[in-house]
mmCIF file of C-alpha atoms and ligand atoms in Angstrom:
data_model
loop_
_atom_site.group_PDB
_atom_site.id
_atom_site.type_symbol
_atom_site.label_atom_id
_atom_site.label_comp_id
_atom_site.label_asym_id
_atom_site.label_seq_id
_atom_site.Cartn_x
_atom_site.Cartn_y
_atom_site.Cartn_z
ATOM 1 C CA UNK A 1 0.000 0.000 0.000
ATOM 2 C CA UNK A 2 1.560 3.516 -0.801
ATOM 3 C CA UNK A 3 2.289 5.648 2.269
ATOM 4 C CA UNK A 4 0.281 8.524 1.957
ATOM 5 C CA UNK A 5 1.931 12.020 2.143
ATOM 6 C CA UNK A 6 1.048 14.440 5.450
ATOM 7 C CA UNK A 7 -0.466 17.123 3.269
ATOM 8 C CA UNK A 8 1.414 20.401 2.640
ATOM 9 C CA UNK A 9 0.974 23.319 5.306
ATOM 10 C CA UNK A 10 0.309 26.483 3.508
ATOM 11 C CA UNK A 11 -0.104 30.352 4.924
ATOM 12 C CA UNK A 12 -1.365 32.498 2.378
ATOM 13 C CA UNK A 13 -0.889 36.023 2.718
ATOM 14 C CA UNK A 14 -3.527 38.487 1.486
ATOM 15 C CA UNK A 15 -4.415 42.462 1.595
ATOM 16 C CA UNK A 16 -7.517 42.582 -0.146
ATOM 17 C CA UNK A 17 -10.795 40.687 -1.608
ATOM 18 C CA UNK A 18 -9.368 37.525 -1.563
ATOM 19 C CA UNK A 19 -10.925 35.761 -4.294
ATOM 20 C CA UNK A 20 -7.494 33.683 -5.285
ATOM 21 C CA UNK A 21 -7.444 32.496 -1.151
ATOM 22 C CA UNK A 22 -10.862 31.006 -2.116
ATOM 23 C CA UNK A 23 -9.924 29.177 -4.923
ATOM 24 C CA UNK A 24 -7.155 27.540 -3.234
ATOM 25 C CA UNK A 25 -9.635 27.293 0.418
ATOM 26 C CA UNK A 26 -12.210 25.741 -2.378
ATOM 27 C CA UNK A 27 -9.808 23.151 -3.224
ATOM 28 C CA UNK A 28 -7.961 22.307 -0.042
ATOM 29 C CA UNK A 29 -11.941 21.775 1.245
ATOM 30 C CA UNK A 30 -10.777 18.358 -0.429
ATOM 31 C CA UNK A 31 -9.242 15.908 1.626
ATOM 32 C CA UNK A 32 -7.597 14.574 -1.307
ATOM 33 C CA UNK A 33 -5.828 17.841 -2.267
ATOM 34 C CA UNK A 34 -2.209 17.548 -1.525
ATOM 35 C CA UNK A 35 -2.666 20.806 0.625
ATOM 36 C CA UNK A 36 -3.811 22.464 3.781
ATOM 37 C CA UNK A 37 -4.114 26.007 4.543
ATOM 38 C CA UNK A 38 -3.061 26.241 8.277
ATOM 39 C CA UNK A 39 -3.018 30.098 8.599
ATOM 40 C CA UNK A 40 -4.325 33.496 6.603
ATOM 41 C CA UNK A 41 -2.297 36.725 7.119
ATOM 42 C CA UNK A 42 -3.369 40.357 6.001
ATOM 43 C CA UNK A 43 -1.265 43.349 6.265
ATOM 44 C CA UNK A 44 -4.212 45.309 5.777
ATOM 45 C CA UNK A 45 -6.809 45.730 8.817
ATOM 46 C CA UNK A 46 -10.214 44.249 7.687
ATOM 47 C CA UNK A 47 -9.493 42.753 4.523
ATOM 48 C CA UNK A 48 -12.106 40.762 2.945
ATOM 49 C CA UNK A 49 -10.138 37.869 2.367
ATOM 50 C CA UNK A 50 -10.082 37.818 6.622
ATOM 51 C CA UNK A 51 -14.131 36.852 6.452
ATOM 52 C CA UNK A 52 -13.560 34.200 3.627
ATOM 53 C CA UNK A 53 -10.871 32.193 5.853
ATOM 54 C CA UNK A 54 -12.939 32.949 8.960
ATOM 55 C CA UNK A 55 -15.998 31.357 6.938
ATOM 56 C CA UNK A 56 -13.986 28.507 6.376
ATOM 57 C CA UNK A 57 -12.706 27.900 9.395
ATOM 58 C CA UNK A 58 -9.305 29.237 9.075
ATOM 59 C CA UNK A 59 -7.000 30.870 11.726
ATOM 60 C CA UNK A 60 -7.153 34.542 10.335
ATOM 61 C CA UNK A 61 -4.764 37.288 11.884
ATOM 62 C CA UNK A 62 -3.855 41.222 10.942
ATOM 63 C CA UNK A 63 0.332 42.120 10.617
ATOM 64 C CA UNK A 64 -0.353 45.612 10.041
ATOM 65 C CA UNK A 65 3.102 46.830 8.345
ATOM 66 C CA UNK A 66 2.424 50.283 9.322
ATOM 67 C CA UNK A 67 2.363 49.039 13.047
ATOM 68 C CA UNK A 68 6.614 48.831 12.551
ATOM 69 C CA UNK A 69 9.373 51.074 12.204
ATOM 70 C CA UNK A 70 10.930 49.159 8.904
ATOM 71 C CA UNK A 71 10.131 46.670 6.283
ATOM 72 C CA UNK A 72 12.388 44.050 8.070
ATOM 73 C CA UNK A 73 10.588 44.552 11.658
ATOM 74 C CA UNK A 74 7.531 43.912 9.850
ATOM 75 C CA UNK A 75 8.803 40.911 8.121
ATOM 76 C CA UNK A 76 10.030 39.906 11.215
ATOM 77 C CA UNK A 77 6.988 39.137 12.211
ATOM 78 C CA UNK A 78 5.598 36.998 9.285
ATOM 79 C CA UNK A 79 8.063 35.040 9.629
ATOM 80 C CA UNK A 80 7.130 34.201 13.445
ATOM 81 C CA UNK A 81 3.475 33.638 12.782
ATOM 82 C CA UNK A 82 4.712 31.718 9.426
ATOM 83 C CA UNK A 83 6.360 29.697 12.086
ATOM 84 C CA UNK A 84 4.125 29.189 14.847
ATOM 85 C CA UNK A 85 1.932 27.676 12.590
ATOM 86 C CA UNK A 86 4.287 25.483 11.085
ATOM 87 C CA UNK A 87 3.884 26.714 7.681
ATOM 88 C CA UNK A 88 6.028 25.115 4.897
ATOM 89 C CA UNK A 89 4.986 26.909 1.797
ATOM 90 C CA UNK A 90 3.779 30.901 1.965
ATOM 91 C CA UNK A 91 1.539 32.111 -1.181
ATOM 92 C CA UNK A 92 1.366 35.384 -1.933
ATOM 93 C CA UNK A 93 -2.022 35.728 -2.977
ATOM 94 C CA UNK A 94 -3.106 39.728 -3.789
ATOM 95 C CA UNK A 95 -0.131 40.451 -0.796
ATOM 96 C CA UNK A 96 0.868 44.145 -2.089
ATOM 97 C CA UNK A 97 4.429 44.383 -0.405
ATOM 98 C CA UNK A 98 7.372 44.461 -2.087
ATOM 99 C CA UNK A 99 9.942 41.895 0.149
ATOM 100 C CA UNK A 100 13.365 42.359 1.003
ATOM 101 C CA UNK A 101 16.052 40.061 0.342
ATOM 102 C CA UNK A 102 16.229 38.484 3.414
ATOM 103 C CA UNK A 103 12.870 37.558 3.622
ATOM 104 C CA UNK A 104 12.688 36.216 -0.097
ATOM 105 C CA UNK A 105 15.936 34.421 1.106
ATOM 106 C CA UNK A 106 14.550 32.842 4.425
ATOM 107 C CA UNK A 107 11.220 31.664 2.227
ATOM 108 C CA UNK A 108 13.410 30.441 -0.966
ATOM 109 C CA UNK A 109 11.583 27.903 -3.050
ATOM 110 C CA UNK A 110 8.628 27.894 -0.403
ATOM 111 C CA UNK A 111 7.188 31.075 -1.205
ATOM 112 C CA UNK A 112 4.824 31.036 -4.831
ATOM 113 C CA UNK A 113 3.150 34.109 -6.167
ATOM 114 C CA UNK A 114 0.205 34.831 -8.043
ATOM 115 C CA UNK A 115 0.360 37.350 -10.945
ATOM 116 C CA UNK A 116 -2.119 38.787 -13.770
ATOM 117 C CA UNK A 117 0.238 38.437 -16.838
ATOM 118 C CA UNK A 118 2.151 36.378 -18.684
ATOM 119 C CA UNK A 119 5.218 37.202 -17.215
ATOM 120 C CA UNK A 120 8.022 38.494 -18.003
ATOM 121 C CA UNK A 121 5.888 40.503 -19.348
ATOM 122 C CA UNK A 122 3.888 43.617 -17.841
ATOM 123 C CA UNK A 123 5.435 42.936 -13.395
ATOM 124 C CA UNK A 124 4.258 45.570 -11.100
ATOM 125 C CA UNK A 125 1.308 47.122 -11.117
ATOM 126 C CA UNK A 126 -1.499 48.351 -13.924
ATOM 127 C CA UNK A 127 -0.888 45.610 -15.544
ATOM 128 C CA UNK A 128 -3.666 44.929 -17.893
ATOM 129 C CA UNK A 129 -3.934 48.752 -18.860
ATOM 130 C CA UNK A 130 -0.139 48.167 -20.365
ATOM 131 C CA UNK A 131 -0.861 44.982 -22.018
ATOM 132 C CA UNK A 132 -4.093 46.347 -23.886
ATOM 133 C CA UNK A 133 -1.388 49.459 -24.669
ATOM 134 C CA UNK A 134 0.717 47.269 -25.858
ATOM 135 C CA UNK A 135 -1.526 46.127 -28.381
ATOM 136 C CA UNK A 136 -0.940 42.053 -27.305
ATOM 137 C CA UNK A 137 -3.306 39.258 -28.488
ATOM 138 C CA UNK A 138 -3.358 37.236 -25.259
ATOM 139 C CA UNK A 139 -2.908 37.821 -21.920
ATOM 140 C CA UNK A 140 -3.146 35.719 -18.623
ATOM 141 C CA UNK A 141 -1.186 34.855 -15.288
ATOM 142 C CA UNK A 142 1.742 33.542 -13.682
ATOM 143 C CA UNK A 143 2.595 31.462 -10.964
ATOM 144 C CA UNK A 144 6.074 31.730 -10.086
ATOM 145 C CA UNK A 145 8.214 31.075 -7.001
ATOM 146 C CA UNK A 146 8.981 34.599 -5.410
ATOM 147 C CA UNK A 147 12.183 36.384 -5.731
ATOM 148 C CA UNK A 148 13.614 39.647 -4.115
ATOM 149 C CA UNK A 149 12.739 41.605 -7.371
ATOM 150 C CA UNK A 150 9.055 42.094 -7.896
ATOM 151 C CA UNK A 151 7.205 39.489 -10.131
ATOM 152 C CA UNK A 152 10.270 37.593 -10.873
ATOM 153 C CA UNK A 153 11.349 34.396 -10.090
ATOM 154 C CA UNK A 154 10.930 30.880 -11.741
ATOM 155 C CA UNK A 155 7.585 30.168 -13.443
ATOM 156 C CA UNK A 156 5.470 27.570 -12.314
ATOM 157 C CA UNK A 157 2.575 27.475 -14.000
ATOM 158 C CA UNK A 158 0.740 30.153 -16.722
ATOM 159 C CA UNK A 159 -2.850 30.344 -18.157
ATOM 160 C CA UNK A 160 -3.726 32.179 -21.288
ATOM 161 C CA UNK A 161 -6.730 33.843 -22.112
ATOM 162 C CA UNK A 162 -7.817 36.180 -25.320
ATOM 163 C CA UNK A 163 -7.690 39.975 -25.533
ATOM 164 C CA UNK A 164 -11.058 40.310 -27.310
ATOM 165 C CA UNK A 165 -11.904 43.637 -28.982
ATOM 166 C CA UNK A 166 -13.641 46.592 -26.810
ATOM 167 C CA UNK A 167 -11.441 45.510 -23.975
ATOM 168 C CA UNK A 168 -10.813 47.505 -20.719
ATOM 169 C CA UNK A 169 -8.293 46.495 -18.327
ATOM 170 C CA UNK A 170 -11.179 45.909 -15.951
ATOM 171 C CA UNK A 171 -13.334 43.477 -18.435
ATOM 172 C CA UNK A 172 -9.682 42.307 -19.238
ATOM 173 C CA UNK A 173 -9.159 42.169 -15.289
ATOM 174 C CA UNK A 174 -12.313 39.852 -14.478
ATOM 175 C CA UNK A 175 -11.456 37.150 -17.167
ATOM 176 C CA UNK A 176 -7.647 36.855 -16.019
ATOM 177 C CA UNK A 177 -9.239 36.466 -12.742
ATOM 178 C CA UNK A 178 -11.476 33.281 -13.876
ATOM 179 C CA UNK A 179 -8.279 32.321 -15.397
ATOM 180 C CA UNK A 180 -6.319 32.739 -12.059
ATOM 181 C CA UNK A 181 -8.976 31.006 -9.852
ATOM 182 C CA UNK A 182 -8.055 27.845 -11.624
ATOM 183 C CA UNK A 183 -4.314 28.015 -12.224
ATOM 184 C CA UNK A 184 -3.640 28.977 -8.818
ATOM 185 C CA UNK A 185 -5.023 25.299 -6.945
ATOM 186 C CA UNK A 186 -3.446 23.796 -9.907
ATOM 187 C CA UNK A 187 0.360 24.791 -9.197
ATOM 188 C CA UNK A 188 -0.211 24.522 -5.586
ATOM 189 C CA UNK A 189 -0.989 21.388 -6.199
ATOM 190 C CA UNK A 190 1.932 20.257 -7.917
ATOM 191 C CA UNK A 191 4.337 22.181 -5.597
ATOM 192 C CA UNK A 192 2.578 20.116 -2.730
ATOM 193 C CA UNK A 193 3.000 17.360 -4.554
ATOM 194 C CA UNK A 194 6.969 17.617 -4.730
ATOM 195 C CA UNK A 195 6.654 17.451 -8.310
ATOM 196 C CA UNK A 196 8.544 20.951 -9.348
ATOM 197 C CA UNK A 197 12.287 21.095 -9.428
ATOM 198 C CA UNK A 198 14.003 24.340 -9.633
ATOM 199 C CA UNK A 199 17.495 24.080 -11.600
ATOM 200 C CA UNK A 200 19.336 27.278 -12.217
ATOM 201 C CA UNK A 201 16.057 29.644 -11.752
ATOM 202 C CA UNK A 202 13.833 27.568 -14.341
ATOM 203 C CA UNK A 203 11.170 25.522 -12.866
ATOM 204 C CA UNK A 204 9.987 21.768 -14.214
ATOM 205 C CA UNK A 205 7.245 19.656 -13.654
ATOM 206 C CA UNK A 206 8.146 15.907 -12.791
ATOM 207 C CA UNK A 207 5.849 13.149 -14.102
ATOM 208 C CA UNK A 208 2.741 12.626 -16.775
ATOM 209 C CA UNK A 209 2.486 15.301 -19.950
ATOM 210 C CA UNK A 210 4.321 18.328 -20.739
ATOM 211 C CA UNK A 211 1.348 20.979 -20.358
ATOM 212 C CA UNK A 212 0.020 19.902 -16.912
ATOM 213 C CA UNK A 213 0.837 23.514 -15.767
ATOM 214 C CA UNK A 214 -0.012 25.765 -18.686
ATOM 215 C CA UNK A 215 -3.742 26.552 -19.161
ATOM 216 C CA UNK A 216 -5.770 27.708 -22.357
ATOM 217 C CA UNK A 217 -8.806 29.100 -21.692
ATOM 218 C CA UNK A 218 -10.626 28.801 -24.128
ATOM 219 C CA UNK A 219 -8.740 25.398 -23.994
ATOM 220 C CA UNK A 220 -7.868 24.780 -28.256
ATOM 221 C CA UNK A 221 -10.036 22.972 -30.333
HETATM 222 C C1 GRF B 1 -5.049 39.162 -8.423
HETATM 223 O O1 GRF B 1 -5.302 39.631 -9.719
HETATM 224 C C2 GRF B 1 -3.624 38.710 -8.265
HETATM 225 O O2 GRF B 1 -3.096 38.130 -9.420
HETATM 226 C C3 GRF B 1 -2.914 40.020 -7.982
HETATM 227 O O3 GRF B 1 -3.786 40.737 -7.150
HETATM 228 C C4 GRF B 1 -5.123 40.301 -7.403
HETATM 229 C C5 GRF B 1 -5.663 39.834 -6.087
HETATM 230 O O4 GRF B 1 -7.018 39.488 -6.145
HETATM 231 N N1 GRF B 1 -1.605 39.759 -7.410
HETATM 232 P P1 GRF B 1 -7.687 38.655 -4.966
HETATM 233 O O5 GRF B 1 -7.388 39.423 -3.671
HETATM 234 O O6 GRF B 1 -7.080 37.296 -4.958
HETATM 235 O O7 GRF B 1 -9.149 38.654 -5.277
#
């Protein structure tokens, strides 16, 4: 019989709506999925995404990052709660602060991001208003294991999705978003799994198909 692995702990750190923390609370409801969410952190006092972990039964707590006199104080304190609830992956999931070194260091490889583009293209912010400036055909998300510099850092997983004509980067926005609710559970899933290697700073997937973490949506007829 095959020993079955203790599922994954997971902190997700938010600041806003949280609608990527429930996709991946809507998948880890599973018992089968490879991962558990053990803790929720905001940096921002009442964040929506607080009520959706609450809902579901989550610990839920506030690091307010103005409540400390520097950017390492505050991350200071992730890293404690991170640690008191023995988390072994962190995702970044809508967390809007830039991290320093040492805490990009101290999380290597066990900190994943979520972003709305296919990156390297369009990091940082306004994203989708610069893509539909830039005139591009398709845009989408990344999943990518978090570096010091902002958005970068090796890809996990991407999903595609159309730029359709009489776009706005909030009508753009909302269908990246559909896009993200699935690709995030679906590279947290294969992180938990153990099944992503990172050599030099290019991530694989171990096992099955080539595609299992690239997304079409539309999928390709
Ligand atoms: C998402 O578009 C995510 O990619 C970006 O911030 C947004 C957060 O949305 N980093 P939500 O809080 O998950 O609803």
């Amino acid at each position: 019989m095959a020993v079955k692995r203790p599922r994954l702990k997971v902190g997700v750190l938010i600041s806003g709506r949280g609608s990527n923390l429930q996709a991946l609370i809507d998948a880890a409801a599973d018992p089968a999925y490879p991962a558990e969410i053990v803790t929720v952190i905001s940096n921002v006092p009442g964040a929506k995404g607080l009520e959706r972990a609450a809902r579901a039964g989550i610990a839920g707590r506030t690091i307010d990052h103005r409540g400390f006199p520097g950017r390492e104080d505050f991350e200071a304190e992730l890293t404690r709660a991170l640690e008191e609830a023995k988390v072994e992956l962190v995702c970044q999931a809508g967390f809007m602060r830039i991290v320093t070194a040492g805490f990009a260091a101290r999380w290597h490889d066990r900190m994943i991001n979520i972003h709305p583009s296919l990156l390297p293209l369009f990091p940082g912010l306004n994203t989708h208003a610069r893509a539909l400036a830039a005139g591009v055909k398709l845009a989408g998300c990344s999943v990518h294991f978090v570096r010091e510099a902002v958005d970068q850092g090796p890809i996990i997983g991407q999903a595609a999705v159309p730029v359709l004509p009489g776009d706005t980067p909030e009508t753009l926005a909302s269908r990246v978003l559909e896009a993200e609710h699935r690709l995030y559970p679906l590279c947290l899933r294969l992180v938990a799994e153990g099944r992503v290697r990172v050599t030099g700073e290019v991530a694989s997937i171990d096992g099955g198909d080539a595609v299992q973490s690239m997304l079409i949506n539309p999928p390709p007829h």
